[in-house]
């Protein structure tokens, strides 16, 4: 039983389904306080969706020491049908060299590895030329309105400088360290409601079918090439997630049809440009804003990119030291809380274990990945502190 395994098991035993932290951050804060961290709990959100946030900081040897922040989330997604799990999702279970439990990969193992890496590093270097912070939330798997984004604004107002941030999201594919994320695409969602006139399906001349009105524009939206991407990002994608129209009756032309869609966009496009292009396509097919349709937009996050530099090189070198792997830099996948942190921190990367079982029944992590991840974070601390 290693320190990382024991702490991961303790965190899995906390049934922290979003937004409930269920005691995870208290366990972590106790370990950090013993290392000299000043820990502050920052609750946020309404009473029926109360979010727990933790900010912890251990100053460096000098006031101008660089600040490295470990960031992540203690909340997990729901378990799904418990009878489909081979063991209770909140009872950590060892089986065939793997640790099973909800959050094992996403991302309680990363949190445990971060804490244990700091413990080892500070035993070896009690007064490092590096300040170390932890930014944790229980609102990453949920709407992400009262978590990291709130803490980042609080830190900005406080004037807290951040130089480097490692987010413990599960970024690897086959082995821990084979892929790190040095950026993420932006997310822009829209809800389009096209208005028609409801009527009897046998008398279409007395009605106006909004699905028919939408269809030509929808076909163009589906076929549009929004940009070509660049060396760091794939091309922007546009996808429909839901379409709803009709009353449920087979003989009624609906009065409206609603389409939910999402852009995952590269740095080659901006939200304003994408919105304008969508509205131009609708206009080209005779649909007028307000009269024929309503369209609301939600910006989930802007794209961010950390080019090769001190943080990318330190993490990559640590991975090579520990595993012998040359990590692939990637910006693919969904959004993460890195999008909020990147607004106040110039260098943000995500580095975590394999993601093959995240959000699944029987989520698990290989014990070898637990130890490798701890060693990678430990070596990264040494490198950023100037102790390669």
Short mmCIF file of C-alpha atoms in Angstrom, two decimals:
data_model
loop_
_atom_site.label_atom_id
_atom_site.label_comp_id
_atom_site.label_asym_id
_atom_site.label_seq_id
_atom_site.Cartn_x
_atom_site.Cartn_y
_atom_site.Cartn_z
CA UNK A 1 0.00 0.00 0.00
CA UNK A 2 1.63 3.24 -1.15
CA UNK A 3 0.80 6.72 0.13
CA UNK A 4 -0.86 7.61 -3.18
CA UNK A 5 -2.98 4.46 -3.19
CA UNK A 6 -4.12 5.00 0.40
CA UNK A 7 -5.13 8.60 -0.25
CA UNK A 8 -6.89 7.71 -3.51
CA UNK A 9 -8.88 5.04 -1.68
CA UNK A 10 -9.84 7.51 1.04
CA UNK A 11 -11.08 9.99 -1.57
CA UNK A 12 -13.07 7.32 -3.45
CA UNK A 13 -14.86 6.45 -0.20
CA UNK A 14 -16.30 9.98 -0.22
CA UNK A 15 -19.48 9.80 -2.38
CA UNK A 16 -18.83 13.20 -3.93
CA UNK A 17 -21.39 13.27 -6.72
CA UNK A 18 -21.43 16.82 -8.08
CA UNK A 19 -21.76 19.33 -6.43
CA UNK A 20 -21.21 17.48 -3.15
CA UNK A 21 -17.57 17.44 -2.05
CA UNK A 22 -18.48 14.87 0.63
CA UNK A 23 -15.36 15.62 2.68
CA UNK A 24 -12.69 15.19 0.00
CA UNK A 25 -11.28 18.68 0.34
CA UNK A 26 -11.10 18.38 4.13
CA UNK A 27 -8.93 15.26 3.74
CA UNK A 28 -6.65 17.06 1.32
CA UNK A 29 -6.52 20.29 3.33
CA UNK A 30 -5.43 18.39 6.43
CA UNK A 31 -2.49 16.92 4.52
CA UNK A 32 -1.58 20.31 3.06
CA UNK A 33 -1.75 22.18 6.36
CA UNK A 34 0.77 19.72 7.76
CA UNK A 35 3.12 20.87 4.98
CA UNK A 36 2.72 24.57 5.79
CA UNK A 37 -0.06 25.45 3.34
CA UNK A 38 -2.55 28.17 4.22
CA UNK A 39 -5.93 26.67 3.26
CA UNK A 40 -9.11 28.66 2.58
CA UNK A 41 -12.51 27.13 1.89
CA UNK A 42 -14.67 29.15 -0.50
CA UNK A 43 -18.30 27.93 -0.67
CA UNK A 44 -20.38 29.22 -3.54
CA UNK A 45 -23.74 28.76 -5.21
CA UNK A 46 -27.37 28.57 -4.05
CA UNK A 47 -28.43 26.45 -1.08
CA UNK A 48 -29.80 23.70 -3.34
CA UNK A 49 -26.54 23.49 -5.33
CA UNK A 50 -23.85 24.36 -2.82
CA UNK A 51 -20.32 24.10 -4.18
CA UNK A 52 -17.16 23.66 -2.10
CA UNK A 53 -13.92 25.24 -3.32
CA UNK A 54 -10.46 25.10 -1.79
CA UNK A 55 -7.54 27.48 -2.29
CA UNK A 56 -4.28 26.50 -0.59
CA UNK A 57 -0.92 28.24 -0.89
CA UNK A 58 2.55 27.58 0.47
CA UNK A 59 4.87 30.56 -0.13
CA UNK A 60 8.24 30.11 -1.76
CA UNK A 61 11.60 31.00 -0.27
CA UNK A 62 11.36 34.57 -1.59
CA UNK A 63 8.42 36.94 -2.17
CA UNK A 64 9.01 36.90 -5.93
CA UNK A 65 9.14 33.08 -6.19
CA UNK A 66 7.29 31.59 -9.15
CA UNK A 67 3.90 30.07 -8.29
CA UNK A 68 2.92 26.57 -9.46
CA UNK A 69 -0.72 25.61 -8.92
CA UNK A 70 -2.11 22.09 -8.95
CA UNK A 71 -5.76 22.24 -10.00
CA UNK A 72 -8.57 19.74 -10.14
CA UNK A 73 -12.01 18.67 -9.00
CA UNK A 74 -13.26 16.48 -6.18
CA UNK A 75 -16.74 15.93 -7.62
CA UNK A 76 -17.60 12.92 -9.75
CA UNK A 77 -20.40 12.01 -12.15
CA UNK A 78 -23.25 9.77 -10.96
CA UNK A 79 -22.51 6.07 -10.81
CA UNK A 80 -25.19 4.87 -13.19
CA UNK A 81 -26.90 1.54 -12.35
CA UNK A 82 -25.06 0.22 -9.31
CA UNK A 83 -26.03 -3.36 -10.10
CA UNK A 84 -23.85 -3.14 -13.21
CA UNK A 85 -20.73 -2.47 -11.13
CA UNK A 86 -18.67 -5.49 -10.12
CA UNK A 87 -18.05 -3.80 -6.75
CA UNK A 88 -19.59 -0.85 -4.94
CA UNK A 89 -18.51 2.34 -6.76
CA UNK A 90 -17.67 4.10 -3.48
CA UNK A 91 -15.86 1.13 -1.95
CA UNK A 92 -12.34 1.20 -3.42
CA UNK A 93 -11.54 -2.30 -4.66
CA UNK A 94 -8.25 -3.79 -5.83
CA UNK A 95 -8.53 -6.35 -8.57
CA UNK A 96 -5.96 -7.62 -11.07
CA UNK A 97 -3.54 -4.74 -10.51
CA UNK A 98 -6.23 -2.06 -10.78
CA UNK A 99 -8.10 0.15 -8.37
CA UNK A 100 -11.85 0.32 -9.03
CA UNK A 101 -14.23 3.05 -7.90
CA UNK A 102 -16.03 6.14 -9.12
CA UNK A 103 -13.46 8.87 -9.59
CA UNK A 104 -10.49 6.49 -9.71
CA UNK A 105 -9.31 8.06 -12.98
CA UNK A 106 -11.39 11.23 -13.05
CA UNK A 107 -9.76 12.54 -10.99
CA UNK A 108 -9.16 11.42 -7.44
CA UNK A 109 -5.98 9.55 -8.33
CA UNK A 110 -4.52 12.76 -9.75
CA UNK A 111 -5.39 14.70 -6.60
CA UNK A 112 -3.78 12.06 -4.41
CA UNK A 113 -0.68 11.98 -6.62
CA UNK A 114 -0.38 15.78 -6.42
CA UNK A 115 -0.54 15.77 -2.61
CA UNK A 116 1.93 12.91 -2.20
CA UNK A 117 4.31 14.44 -4.76
CA UNK A 118 4.32 17.67 -2.72
CA UNK A 119 4.95 15.75 0.50
CA UNK A 120 7.96 14.01 -1.02
CA UNK A 121 9.28 17.18 -2.64
CA UNK A 122 9.02 19.26 0.53
CA UNK A 123 10.76 16.58 2.58
CA UNK A 124 13.65 16.80 0.12
CA UNK A 125 13.50 20.59 -0.30
CA UNK A 126 11.83 22.28 2.70
CA UNK A 127 12.45 25.85 1.46
CA UNK A 128 12.12 25.68 -2.32
CA UNK A 129 12.46 28.61 -4.69
CA UNK A 130 8.89 27.88 -5.75
CA UNK A 131 5.50 28.69 -4.24
CA UNK A 132 2.95 25.89 -4.52
CA UNK A 133 -0.82 26.26 -4.67
CA UNK A 134 -3.88 24.00 -4.89
CA UNK A 135 -7.12 25.09 -6.55
CA UNK A 136 -9.88 22.49 -6.07
CA UNK A 137 -13.63 22.56 -6.73
CA UNK A 138 -16.68 20.32 -6.47
CA UNK A 139 -18.32 21.94 -9.54
CA UNK A 140 -16.43 20.66 -12.57
CA UNK A 141 -18.69 17.79 -13.58
CA UNK A 142 -21.74 20.03 -13.11
CA UNK A 143 -22.60 23.40 -14.67
CA UNK A 144 -19.20 24.87 -13.66
CA UNK A 145 -20.73 28.18 -12.59
CA UNK A 146 -19.69 28.25 -8.94
CA UNK A 147 -16.36 26.45 -8.99
CA UNK A 148 -13.03 27.25 -10.58
CA UNK A 149 -14.39 30.28 -12.43
CA UNK A 150 -15.42 31.85 -9.10
CA UNK A 151 -12.08 31.09 -7.45
CA UNK A 152 -10.17 32.53 -10.41
CA UNK A 153 -12.10 35.79 -10.18
CA UNK A 154 -11.47 35.88 -6.42
CA UNK A 155 -7.74 35.35 -7.01
CA UNK A 156 -7.71 38.04 -9.69
CA UNK A 157 -9.33 40.55 -7.37
CA UNK A 158 -6.90 39.61 -4.62
CA UNK A 159 -3.98 40.19 -6.97
CA UNK A 160 -2.64 36.65 -6.63
CA UNK A 161 -0.08 35.90 -9.33
CA UNK A 162 -0.05 32.45 -10.94
CA UNK A 163 2.84 31.44 -13.19
CA UNK A 164 2.22 27.77 -13.91
CA UNK A 165 -0.78 25.46 -13.51
CA UNK A 166 -1.07 21.69 -13.87
CA UNK A 167 -4.63 20.37 -14.12
CA UNK A 168 -4.94 16.69 -13.24
CA UNK A 169 -7.51 15.75 -15.88
CA UNK A 170 -7.12 12.22 -17.30
CA UNK A 171 -5.30 13.09 -20.52
CA UNK A 172 -3.35 9.91 -21.30
CA UNK A 173 -4.40 7.22 -23.77
CA UNK A 174 -2.50 3.97 -23.22
CA UNK A 175 0.04 4.84 -20.52
CA UNK A 176 0.33 7.72 -18.09
CA UNK A 177 2.35 10.44 -19.77
CA UNK A 178 1.77 9.48 -23.39
CA UNK A 179 -0.39 12.60 -23.94
CA UNK A 180 -0.67 15.95 -22.22
CA UNK A 181 -3.04 18.76 -23.13
CA UNK A 182 -1.38 22.11 -23.69
CA UNK A 183 -4.63 23.75 -24.71
CA UNK A 184 -8.33 23.16 -25.35
CA UNK A 185 -10.85 24.24 -27.93
CA UNK A 186 -13.51 26.80 -27.11
CA UNK A 187 -17.17 25.85 -26.65
CA UNK A 188 -20.08 27.91 -27.98
CA UNK A 189 -23.65 26.60 -27.76
CA UNK A 190 -26.80 27.88 -29.41
CA UNK A 191 -30.52 27.22 -29.07
CA UNK A 192 -32.42 28.07 -32.25
CA UNK A 193 -36.23 28.16 -32.28
CA UNK A 194 -37.83 28.56 -35.70
CA UNK A 195 -41.43 29.80 -35.64
CA UNK A 196 -44.20 28.58 -37.87
CA UNK A 197 -47.96 28.29 -37.73
CA UNK A 198 -49.51 25.18 -36.22
CA UNK A 199 -52.21 23.49 -38.22
CA UNK A 200 -53.82 20.31 -39.49
CA UNK A 201 -51.43 18.24 -41.54
CA UNK A 202 -54.08 17.74 -44.24
CA UNK A 203 -54.36 21.51 -44.78
CA UNK A 204 -50.75 22.71 -45.11
CA UNK A 205 -51.83 25.85 -46.94
CA UNK A 206 -53.42 27.02 -43.69
CA UNK A 207 -50.25 26.39 -41.65
CA UNK A 208 -46.54 27.13 -41.90
CA UNK A 209 -44.25 24.22 -41.11
CA UNK A 210 -41.17 25.45 -39.20
CA UNK A 211 -39.29 22.20 -39.83
CA UNK A 212 -39.60 22.78 -43.57
CA UNK A 213 -38.51 26.37 -43.12
CA UNK A 214 -35.43 25.28 -41.20
CA UNK A 215 -34.38 22.32 -43.36
CA UNK A 216 -32.44 24.18 -46.12
CA UNK A 217 -30.54 26.31 -43.61
CA UNK A 218 -29.83 23.26 -41.46
CA UNK A 219 -28.35 21.45 -44.44
CA UNK A 220 -26.01 24.38 -45.13
CA UNK A 221 -24.98 24.60 -41.47
CA UNK A 222 -24.14 20.91 -41.44
CA UNK A 223 -22.06 21.23 -44.61
CA UNK A 224 -20.18 24.42 -43.71
CA UNK A 225 -16.40 24.34 -43.23
CA UNK A 226 -15.95 26.85 -40.44
CA UNK A 227 -12.15 27.03 -40.51
CA UNK A 228 -9.14 24.86 -41.27
CA UNK A 229 -7.70 24.78 -37.76
CA UNK A 230 -3.96 25.32 -37.37
CA UNK A 231 -0.82 23.62 -36.16
CA UNK A 232 -2.24 23.37 -32.64
CA UNK A 233 -5.98 22.90 -33.16
CA UNK A 234 -8.17 20.75 -35.43
CA UNK A 235 -10.79 22.55 -37.55
CA UNK A 236 -13.77 24.01 -35.77
CA UNK A 237 -16.71 21.58 -35.60
CA UNK A 238 -20.46 22.25 -35.49
CA UNK A 239 -22.77 19.56 -34.15
CA UNK A 240 -26.49 19.30 -33.42
CA UNK A 241 -27.26 17.74 -30.04
CA UNK A 242 -31.08 17.92 -29.97
CA UNK A 243 -34.00 18.68 -32.28
CA UNK A 244 -37.53 18.96 -30.96
CA UNK A 245 -40.68 19.80 -32.88
CA UNK A 246 -44.26 18.61 -32.87
CA UNK A 247 -47.05 18.00 -30.39
CA UNK A 248 -46.76 14.22 -30.38
CA UNK A 249 -49.75 13.86 -32.70
CA UNK A 250 -49.22 12.54 -36.21
CA UNK A 251 -51.73 14.87 -37.84
CA UNK A 252 -50.51 18.23 -36.53
CA UNK A 253 -48.02 20.56 -38.19
CA UNK A 254 -45.95 21.99 -35.31
CA UNK A 255 -45.85 25.65 -34.46
CA UNK A 256 -42.13 25.67 -33.64
CA UNK A 257 -39.00 23.56 -33.93
CA UNK A 258 -36.03 23.95 -31.58
CA UNK A 259 -32.47 22.93 -32.37
CA UNK A 260 -29.65 22.76 -29.82
CA UNK A 261 -26.15 22.89 -31.31
CA UNK A 262 -22.56 23.41 -30.28
CA UNK A 263 -19.32 24.71 -31.76
CA UNK A 264 -15.98 23.36 -30.57
CA UNK A 265 -13.81 26.07 -32.04
CA UNK A 266 -10.15 26.69 -32.64
CA UNK A 267 -8.22 29.92 -32.27
CA UNK A 268 -8.86 30.51 -35.99
CA UNK A 269 -12.44 31.56 -35.19
CA UNK A 270 -13.99 33.83 -32.58
CA UNK A 271 -17.44 33.52 -30.98
CA UNK A 272 -18.53 36.76 -32.64
CA UNK A 273 -17.49 35.50 -36.08
CA UNK A 274 -19.25 32.17 -35.63
CA UNK A 275 -22.45 33.81 -34.44
CA UNK A 276 -22.45 36.17 -37.41
CA UNK A 277 -21.91 33.34 -39.88
CA UNK A 278 -24.79 31.30 -38.44
CA UNK A 279 -27.12 34.28 -38.60
CA UNK A 280 -26.02 35.03 -42.18
CA UNK A 281 -26.88 31.47 -43.22
CA UNK A 282 -30.32 31.74 -41.65
CA UNK A 283 -30.91 35.06 -43.43
CA UNK A 284 -29.77 33.57 -46.73
CA UNK A 285 -32.60 31.06 -46.43
CA UNK A 286 -35.25 33.67 -45.70
CA UNK A 287 -35.31 33.42 -41.91
CA UNK A 288 -35.46 36.78 -40.12
CA UNK A 289 -34.35 37.18 -36.53
CA UNK A 290 -37.25 37.90 -34.19
CA UNK A 291 -39.94 37.37 -36.82
CA UNK A 292 -39.03 33.85 -37.95
CA UNK A 293 -36.66 32.65 -35.27
CA UNK A 294 -35.16 33.28 -31.85
CA UNK A 295 -31.56 32.36 -31.15
CA UNK A 296 -29.79 32.39 -27.78
CA UNK A 297 -26.06 31.81 -27.32
CA UNK A 298 -24.03 30.42 -24.44
CA UNK A 299 -20.25 30.77 -24.42
CA UNK A 300 -18.89 27.82 -22.44
CA UNK A 301 -15.27 28.84 -22.73
CA UNK A 302 -12.65 30.37 -24.96
CA UNK A 303 -9.84 28.31 -26.47
CA UNK A 304 -6.47 28.47 -24.79
CA UNK A 305 -2.98 27.37 -25.74
CA UNK A 306 0.27 27.06 -23.83
CA UNK A 307 3.14 26.89 -26.36
CA UNK A 308 6.40 25.16 -25.60
CA UNK A 309 8.09 26.94 -22.73
CA UNK A 310 9.09 26.36 -19.10
CA UNK A 311 5.97 24.46 -18.01
CA UNK A 312 5.53 22.27 -21.10
CA UNK A 313 9.24 21.47 -21.07
CA UNK A 314 9.29 20.68 -17.34
CA UNK A 315 6.32 18.31 -17.54
CA UNK A 316 7.60 16.67 -20.73
CA UNK A 317 11.05 16.17 -19.21
CA UNK A 318 9.53 14.71 -16.05
CA UNK A 319 7.53 12.24 -18.15
CA UNK A 320 10.67 11.22 -20.02
CA UNK A 321 12.55 10.82 -16.74
CA UNK A 322 9.88 8.58 -15.22
CA UNK A 323 8.51 6.61 -18.17
CA UNK A 324 10.88 7.06 -21.10
CA UNK A 325 7.91 8.29 -23.16
CA UNK A 326 8.00 11.40 -25.34
CA UNK A 327 4.54 12.87 -24.63
CA UNK A 328 2.28 14.01 -27.42
CA UNK A 329 0.97 17.56 -27.08
CA UNK A 330 -2.74 17.77 -27.85
CA UNK A 331 -5.66 20.19 -27.71
CA UNK A 332 -8.39 17.65 -28.51
CA UNK A 333 -11.24 16.53 -26.29
CA UNK A 334 -13.83 18.44 -24.34
CA UNK A 335 -13.53 21.52 -22.21
CA UNK A 336 -11.90 21.59 -18.79
CA UNK A 337 -11.48 24.07 -15.98
CA UNK A 338 -8.18 24.97 -17.61
CA UNK A 339 -10.21 27.43 -19.70
CA UNK A 340 -10.90 29.52 -16.59
CA UNK A 341 -7.43 29.26 -15.13
CA UNK A 342 -5.85 30.30 -18.43
CA UNK A 343 -7.51 33.71 -18.03
CA UNK A 344 -5.26 34.48 -15.03
CA UNK A 345 -2.31 32.12 -15.58
CA UNK A 346 -0.04 32.31 -18.66
CA UNK A 347 1.00 28.64 -18.70
CA UNK A 348 -1.55 25.85 -18.17
CA UNK A 349 -1.21 22.18 -19.04
CA UNK A 350 -3.28 19.12 -18.22
CA UNK A 351 -1.52 15.91 -17.26
CA UNK A 352 -3.22 12.86 -15.82
CA UNK A 353 -3.79 9.11 -16.12
CA UNK A 354 -5.42 7.17 -19.00
CA UNK A 355 -9.03 8.14 -19.68
CA UNK A 356 -10.36 4.86 -21.11
CA UNK A 357 -12.82 4.19 -18.25
CA UNK A 358 -13.81 7.69 -17.12
CA UNK A 359 -17.56 8.19 -16.52
CA UNK A 360 -18.08 4.46 -17.15
CA UNK A 361 -19.33 1.62 -14.99
CA UNK A 362 -16.32 -0.05 -13.32
CA UNK A 363 -14.12 3.04 -13.63
CA UNK A 364 -10.57 2.08 -12.69
CA UNK A 365 -6.88 2.96 -12.78
CA UNK A 366 -3.85 0.70 -12.98
CA UNK A 367 -1.69 0.78 -9.87
CA UNK A 368 1.35 1.34 -12.08
CA UNK A 369 -0.29 4.52 -13.41
CA UNK A 370 -0.85 5.77 -9.86
CA UNK A 371 2.82 5.54 -9.05
CA UNK A 372 3.98 6.90 -12.41
CA UNK A 373 1.74 9.95 -12.06
CA UNK A 374 3.04 10.69 -8.56
CA UNK A 375 6.62 10.46 -9.82
CA UNK A 376 5.86 12.76 -12.79
CA UNK A 377 4.40 15.47 -10.55
CA UNK A 378 7.34 15.03 -8.15
CA UNK A 379 9.93 15.43 -10.92
CA UNK A 380 8.05 18.44 -12.33
CA UNK A 381 8.26 20.18 -8.95
CA UNK A 382 12.01 19.63 -8.87
CA UNK A 383 12.48 20.95 -12.40
CA UNK A 384 10.39 24.08 -11.89
CA UNK A 385 12.22 24.73 -8.62
CA UNK A 386 15.53 24.62 -10.50
CA UNK A 387 16.54 21.22 -9.10
CA UNK A 388 16.68 18.93 -12.16
#
